[in-house]
Coordinates of C-alpha atoms in Angstrom, one line a residue:
M1 CA 33.4 -4.3 32.4
S2 CA 31.7 -1.4 33.4
R3 CA 27.7 -1.1 33.2
P4 CA 26.5 1.5 30.6
T5 CA 23.9 4.2 31.9
A6 CA 21.2 6.0 30.6
G7 CA 23.0 9.6 29.5
P8 CA 21.6 13.6 29.9
G9 CA 18.3 13.1 27.6
L10 CA 18.4 9.5 27.2
T11 CA 16.0 6.7 28.3
S12 CA 16.5 3.2 29.7
T13 CA 13.3 1.6 28.6
V14 CA 11.4 1.7 26.0
T15 CA 7.7 -0.1 25.3
I16 CA 5.9 -1.1 22.5
T17 CA 2.2 -1.8 23.4
P18 CA 0.0 -3.6 20.3
L19 CA -3.4 -2.0 19.7
R20 CA -5.5 -5.0 19.7
G21 CA -9.3 -4.9 19.3
I22 CA -9.3 -2.9 16.1
P23 CA -11.9 -4.2 13.6
E24 CA -11.9 -4.4 9.9
V25 CA -11.3 -0.7 8.7
E26 CA -13.9 0.1 5.8
E27 CA -13.8 2.9 3.1
G28 CA -14.6 6.4 5.0
D29 CA -13.6 5.3 8.6
A30 CA -11.4 8.0 10.1
L31 CA -8.1 6.7 11.5
A32 CA -8.5 8.5 14.8
D33 CA -11.7 6.7 15.5
V34 CA -9.9 3.5 14.3
L35 CA -7.1 3.7 16.8
E36 CA -9.7 4.7 19.6
V37 CA -11.0 1.4 19.5
G38 CA -7.2 0.2 19.7
L39 CA -6.4 2.3 22.7
R40 CA -9.6 1.4 24.8
S41 CA -9.8 -2.0 23.6
S42 CA -5.4 -2.3 24.8
G43 CA -5.8 -0.1 28.1
V44 CA -3.7 2.7 26.5
R45 CA -3.8 6.0 27.7
L46 CA -1.8 8.1 25.2
Q47 CA 1.0 10.3 26.9
T48 CA 2.9 13.3 25.6
G49 CA 6.1 11.8 23.6
D50 CA 4.6 8.8 22.6
I51 CA 4.8 7.7 19.2
V52 CA 1.8 5.7 17.0
V53 CA 3.0 3.7 14.6
V54 CA 0.0 2.6 12.1
S55 CA 0.1 0.1 9.0
S56 CA -0.3 1.9 6.1
K57 CA -3.0 -1.0 4.8
I58 CA -5.3 0.5 7.1
A59 CA -4.4 3.9 5.8
S60 CA -5.6 2.9 2.6
K61 CA -8.7 1.1 3.4
A62 CA -9.7 4.3 5.2
L63 CA -8.9 6.1 2.1
G64 CA -10.6 4.2 -0.2
L65 CA -7.1 3.3 -2.2
V66 CA -8.4 0.4 -3.6
T67 CA -8.6 -1.2 -7.4
H68 CA -10.0 -3.9 -8.8
D69 CA -8.1 -3.6 -12.2
P70 CA -7.2 -7.7 -12.6
D71 CA -4.1 -6.4 -14.5
K72 CA -1.7 -6.0 -11.5
V73 CA 1.3 -4.6 -13.8
R74 CA -1.1 -2.2 -15.0
V75 CA -1.8 -1.0 -11.5
V76 CA 1.8 -0.9 -10.9
A77 CA 2.9 0.8 -13.6
N78 CA 0.2 3.7 -12.8
E79 CA 1.7 3.7 -9.7
T80 CA 5.3 4.2 -10.8
D81 CA 7.5 7.2 -11.4
Y82 CA 10.3 5.2 -12.7
V83 CA 11.9 1.4 -12.8
V84 CA 15.1 0.9 -11.1
A85 CA 15.2 -3.2 -11.5
E86 CA 13.4 -5.9 -13.1
R87 CA 13.4 -9.3 -13.3
A88 CA 11.3 -12.2 -14.7
T89 CA 10.1 -15.3 -13.1
P90 CA 8.0 -18.3 -14.7
A91 CA 4.6 -16.5 -13.4
H92 CA 5.4 -13.0 -13.5
V93 CA 7.8 -9.9 -13.9
T94 CA 8.8 -8.4 -10.6
R95 CA 10.0 -5.0 -10.8
I96 CA 11.4 -2.3 -8.2
V97 CA 10.1 1.2 -9.0
R98 CA 10.3 4.3 -7.4
S99 CA 6.8 4.9 -6.5
K100 CA 4.8 7.6 -6.6
A101 CA 4.2 7.4 -2.5
G102 CA 7.7 8.1 -2.5
P103 CA 10.2 4.8 -1.5
V104 CA 11.9 2.6 -4.2
M105 CA 10.2 -0.5 -3.6
A106 CA 9.0 -3.9 -5.2
A107 CA 5.7 -3.6 -7.3
A108 CA 5.3 0.2 -6.4
G109 CA 4.1 -1.4 -2.5
V110 CA 0.8 -2.3 -4.5
D111 CA -0.8 -5.4 -2.4
G112 CA -3.2 -7.9 -2.6
S113 CA -3.0 -9.1 0.7
N114 CA -5.3 -8.9 3.8
T115 CA -7.2 -6.8 1.6
G116 CA -10.2 -7.3 3.6
R117 CA -13.9 -8.9 2.2
H118 CA -13.6 -6.5 -0.9
G119 CA -10.2 -7.8 -2.5
G120 CA -8.7 -6.0 -4.9
W121 CA -5.3 -4.2 -4.8
L122 CA -4.6 -1.7 -2.2
L123 CA -2.7 1.5 -3.3
L124 CA -0.4 3.7 -1.0
P125 CA -1.0 7.0 -0.5
H126 CA 0.8 9.6 -2.5
D127 CA 1.1 11.8 0.1
P128 CA 2.1 9.6 3.3
D129 CA 3.2 12.5 5.5
A130 CA 0.3 14.3 5.1
V131 CA -2.0 11.2 6.1
C132 CA 0.2 11.1 9.3
R133 CA -0.1 15.1 9.9
D134 CA -4.2 14.8 9.8
L135 CA -4.0 11.9 12.2
R136 CA -1.4 13.4 14.7
D137 CA -3.4 16.9 14.8
E138 CA -6.7 15.2 15.6
L139 CA -4.8 13.1 18.3
L140 CA -3.7 16.1 19.6
R141 CA -7.2 17.7 19.5
R142 CA -9.0 14.8 21.3
H143 CA -6.2 13.7 24.0
G144 CA -4.5 17.5 24.5
V145 CA -1.0 15.5 24.4
R146 CA 2.1 15.8 21.9
V147 CA 2.8 12.3 19.8
G148 CA 4.5 11.4 17.0
V149 CA 3.1 9.4 14.4
I150 CA 4.4 7.3 11.6
L151 CA 2.7 5.4 8.7
S152 CA 4.7 2.1 8.4
D153 CA 4.9 0.0 5.3
T154 CA 6.9 -3.1 4.5
S155 CA 9.8 -3.5 2.1
G156 CA 13.3 -5.6 1.1
R157 CA 16.6 -4.0 1.3
P158 CA 19.4 -4.1 -1.2
W159 CA 21.8 -6.7 -0.2
R160 CA 19.9 -8.2 2.7
I161 CA 17.3 -11.3 2.8
G162 CA 13.8 -10.6 4.4
Q163 CA 11.7 -7.8 4.6
V164 CA 11.3 -5.1 7.5
D165 CA 8.9 -2.2 8.1
F166 CA 10.0 1.3 7.3
A167 CA 8.2 4.8 7.9
L168 CA 6.4 5.5 4.6
G169 CA 5.5 8.7 6.4
L170 CA 5.7 10.5 9.4
H171 CA 4.9 13.7 11.5
G172 CA 5.6 15.0 15.0
L173 CA 8.7 13.1 15.6
Q174 CA 12.4 13.5 14.5
A175 CA 13.3 11.4 11.3
T176 CA 16.7 11.1 11.9
D177 CA 19.1 11.6 14.5
D178 CA 22.3 13.2 13.1
L179 CA 25.4 12.5 15.0
R180 CA 28.0 14.1 12.7
G181 CA 30.2 16.8 14.9
G182 CA 29.5 14.5 17.6
T183 CA 32.4 12.3 18.9
D184 CA 31.9 8.7 19.9
A185 CA 32.7 6.8 23.4
D186 CA 36.3 7.2 22.8
G187 CA 36.1 11.0 22.2
R188 CA 36.7 10.3 18.5
P189 CA 34.8 12.7 16.1
L190 CA 31.6 10.9 14.2
E191 CA 31.5 11.8 10.6
V192 CA 29.0 9.8 8.9
T193 CA 26.8 8.6 11.5
S194 CA 23.1 9.6 11.0
R195 CA 20.5 7.3 12.7
A196 CA 17.1 6.5 10.6
I197 CA 15.2 6.8 13.8
A198 CA 11.6 6.7 12.2
D199 CA 12.3 3.6 10.2
E200 CA 14.2 1.6 13.5
I201 CA 10.9 2.8 15.3
A202 CA 8.6 1.6 12.7
S203 CA 10.9 -1.4 12.6
A204 CA 10.8 -2.1 16.3
A205 CA 6.9 -1.5 16.3
D206 CA 6.1 -4.7 13.5
L207 CA 7.7 -6.9 16.3
A208 CA 4.8 -5.8 18.6
K209 CA 1.8 -5.6 15.7
G210 CA 2.6 -8.3 12.7
K211 CA 1.0 -9.1 10.1
V212 CA -0.4 -12.3 10.3
Q213 CA -1.8 -11.3 13.9
A214 CA -4.0 -8.4 12.1
V215 CA -2.6 -5.9 14.8
P216 CA -2.3 -2.7 12.5
A217 CA -1.2 -0.3 14.9
A218 CA 1.0 0.0 18.3
V219 CA 2.2 2.8 20.5
V220 CA 6.0 3.3 21.0
R221 CA 6.9 4.8 24.5
G222 CA 10.2 5.8 26.2
L223 CA 11.3 7.9 22.9
A224 CA 10.1 11.6 23.8
R225 CA 13.2 13.1 23.0
Y226 CA 12.4 12.3 19.5
V227 CA 8.8 14.3 19.8
P228 CA 9.7 18.0 19.9
E229 CA 7.6 20.4 21.9
T230 CA 7.1 22.5 18.5
D231 CA 6.7 21.6 15.2
V232 CA 9.7 22.2 12.8
P233 CA 8.6 23.3 9.2
A234 CA 12.0 22.3 8.1
A235 CA 11.6 19.1 9.4
P236 CA 12.4 16.0 7.1
R237 CA 9.6 14.1 6.5
G238 CA 9.2 10.5 5.0
R239 CA 9.4 11.3 1.6
D240 CA 12.9 13.3 2.4
L241 CA 14.4 9.8 3.6
V242 CA 14.8 8.5 0.0
R243 CA 18.0 8.7 -1.5
T244 CA 17.6 10.5 -5.0
G245 CA 19.6 12.8 -7.7
P246 CA 23.4 13.1 -6.8
D247 CA 22.9 10.9 -3.3
D248 CA 21.3 7.8 -5.3
W249 CA 24.5 5.4 -5.9
F250 CA 22.2 2.8 -6.7
G251 CA 19.7 4.4 -9.3
H252 CA 19.6 1.2 -11.6
G253 CA 20.8 -2.5 -10.7
R254 CA 23.9 -3.9 -12.2
V255 CA 22.0 -5.3 -15.2
E256 CA 19.6 -2.2 -15.9
A257 CA 22.7 0.2 -15.6
V258 CA 24.3 -1.5 -18.5
R259 CA 21.2 -2.0 -20.7
A260 CA 20.0 1.6 -20.0
A261 CA 23.8 3.0 -20.9
L262 CA 23.0 0.6 -24.5
G263 CA 19.4 2.3 -24.9
V264 CA 17.4 0.0 -23.1
E265 CA 15.6 1.6 -20.3
P266 CA 14.1 -0.7 -17.5
G267 CA 10.1 -0.8 -17.9
T268 CA 9.9 0.2 -21.4
P269 CA 8.5 -1.2 -24.2
E270 CA 12.0 -1.6 -25.6
A271 CA 13.0 -4.1 -22.4
E272 CA 9.8 -5.8 -22.9
A273 CA 10.9 -6.6 -26.8
V274 CA 14.4 -7.5 -25.6
G275 CA 13.3 -9.9 -23.0
I276 CA 13.7 -9.2 -19.3
P277 CA 16.2 -11.2 -17.5
P278 CA 15.0 -13.6 -15.1
A279 CA 15.2 -13.3 -11.3
S280 CA 17.6 -16.8 -11.3
R281 CA 20.1 -17.6 -13.6
A282 CA 18.9 -21.3 -13.7
D283 CA 15.7 -20.1 -14.9
S284 CA 17.3 -19.1 -17.9
T285 CA 19.3 -20.9 -21.0
R286 CA 22.8 -20.0 -22.1
L287 CA 21.4 -19.6 -25.5
E288 CA 18.4 -17.6 -24.4
A289 CA 20.7 -15.5 -22.2
V290 CA 22.7 -14.6 -26.0
G291 CA 19.6 -13.7 -27.8
R292 CA 18.9 -10.9 -25.1
A293 CA 22.1 -9.5 -25.2
V294 CA 22.3 -9.5 -29.0
R295 CA 18.7 -7.6 -29.1
V296 CA 20.1 -5.6 -26.7
A297 CA 23.4 -4.8 -28.7
L298 CA 21.2 -4.4 -31.7
Q299 CA 18.9 -1.7 -30.4
T300 CA 20.4 1.4 -31.9
V301 CA 22.8 -0.2 -34.9
D302 CA 20.3 -0.4 -37.8
C303 CA 22.3 -2.0 -40.7
G304 CA 23.6 -4.8 -37.5
T305 CA 22.8 -8.5 -38.0
A306 CA 23.8 -11.2 -35.7
D307 CA 23.9 -15.3 -36.3
V308 CA 23.2 -16.2 -32.6
G309 CA 24.8 -19.8 -31.2
R310 CA 25.0 -20.8 -27.7
L311 CA 28.9 -20.1 -28.0
S312 CA 29.1 -17.5 -30.2
V313 CA 28.0 -15.0 -32.4
T314 CA 28.4 -14.1 -36.2
L315 CA 28.2 -10.2 -36.1
G316 CA 27.8 -8.2 -39.7
A317 CA 27.4 -4.5 -40.5
D318 CA 27.6 -2.5 -43.4
T319 CA 30.6 -0.4 -42.5
P320 CA 34.1 -1.6 -40.4
F321 CA 32.8 1.1 -38.0
E322 CA 29.4 -0.1 -37.6
L323 CA 31.0 -3.5 -36.6
G324 CA 33.0 -2.5 -34.4
R325 CA 30.2 -0.3 -32.6
L326 CA 27.9 -3.3 -32.7
A327 CA 30.6 -6.0 -31.4
A328 CA 31.4 -3.3 -28.3
R329 CA 27.8 -3.1 -27.4
L330 CA 27.4 -6.7 -28.0
E331 CA 30.3 -7.4 -25.3
A332 CA 28.8 -4.9 -22.9
S333 CA 25.5 -6.3 -23.1
L334 CA 26.8 -10.0 -22.3
W335 CA 28.5 -8.6 -19.4
S336 CA 24.9 -7.8 -18.3
E337 CA 23.8 -11.6 -18.7
G338 CA 26.9 -12.9 -16.7
L339 CA 28.7 -14.1 -20.0
H340 CA 32.0 -12.8 -21.4
G341 CA 32.4 -11.7 -25.4
S342 CA 35.5 -11.8 -27.4
S343 CA 35.7 -10.6 -30.3
G344 CA 38.1 -12.4 -33.2
Q345 CA 39.7 -10.7 -36.3
P346 CA 37.4 -9.3 -38.6
S347 CA 36.6 -10.7 -42.1
A348 CA 38.8 -9.3 -44.7
D349 CA 36.4 -6.6 -46.0
G350 CA 35.7 -5.7 -42.3
R351 CA 31.9 -6.3 -42.4
S352 CA 31.8 -9.4 -40.3
V353 CA 33.2 -10.9 -36.9
V354 CA 32.8 -14.0 -34.7
V355 CA 32.5 -13.1 -31.0
S356 CA 33.0 -16.4 -29.0
V357 CA 30.8 -16.4 -25.6
T358 CA 32.2 -17.5 -21.9
A359 CA 30.5 -17.3 -18.4
L360 CA 32.1 -14.7 -16.2
P361 CA 33.8 -15.8 -13.2
S362 CA 31.5 -16.5 -10.5
V363 CA 32.3 -13.5 -8.6
H364 CA 30.7 -11.2 -11.5
S365 CA 27.8 -13.6 -12.1
H366 CA 25.3 -12.1 -10.0
A367 CA 22.8 -9.9 -11.4

């Protein structure tokens, strides 16, 4: 088998150097000064084409983005544009939201770990790309070399276990490598491949810096091809990497999509009133799940009634039309709880019906 070689513009070696010796960051500290300490302590001299990856946590500390409000739910709400999904645990409710910082992530990135001696909750900067721009400009002024800067944060990913770092903000480097229009190694055209370069670099850098080791920055060398010689005004920013609008195929979780269609948007008082589904089905009894489904179904049916049981629900309404509408809403709502509703024959006057409740097949039973 032939050995692959570096092609034009490529490199065979990428190095990641953690910047050690950085002290606890305080409000008002200049990020460039903080990095200088790490560069000197680690014996690193910046070169043209280097990419400096900085954990968002030290940027938040330096900018004073901390709150001591004890109510984390309120803090998260203040940092949220809209809620994507929410699940209840015995201790609290976890919400996946579109944060004001840009990304879709748990709890809007509000974090109480590694906050230093002052404690509190750290908040993400609302314009992380501007933080990167200012830092890149100062590093250029001090060192006379063009570098890229990434502000990294940590998040989970849909359908994958575990968290990884991603580019919350960036400046001075390519965000993506769009290979569409080119060909693969076999000469076949590439139609959909666009590599998330900034996210890959952020994730790789985290292997060298890490959270437990208290090393908040690293220098990535060997990827100068992604650091342009001049700024490109229309280049994607970190915020531009978030799918929104028609490109967002996952605007709601499966449960939230059903409930939102029935008039119960996640993160609203209505969602609180009907009950938020638990993170694990094992945390909820059948009767509790049926009860939530019934409350969702009744949201916009003023004349509806429901007698709730574990295996069936008896619905009532003033007219046959409203009864049919309520039964259809209940069947949809039960589906979001991993349950199947089947309506029997309505009463002679068309004002009541029994809906039997069974579990959906396991393939559909996940939230």
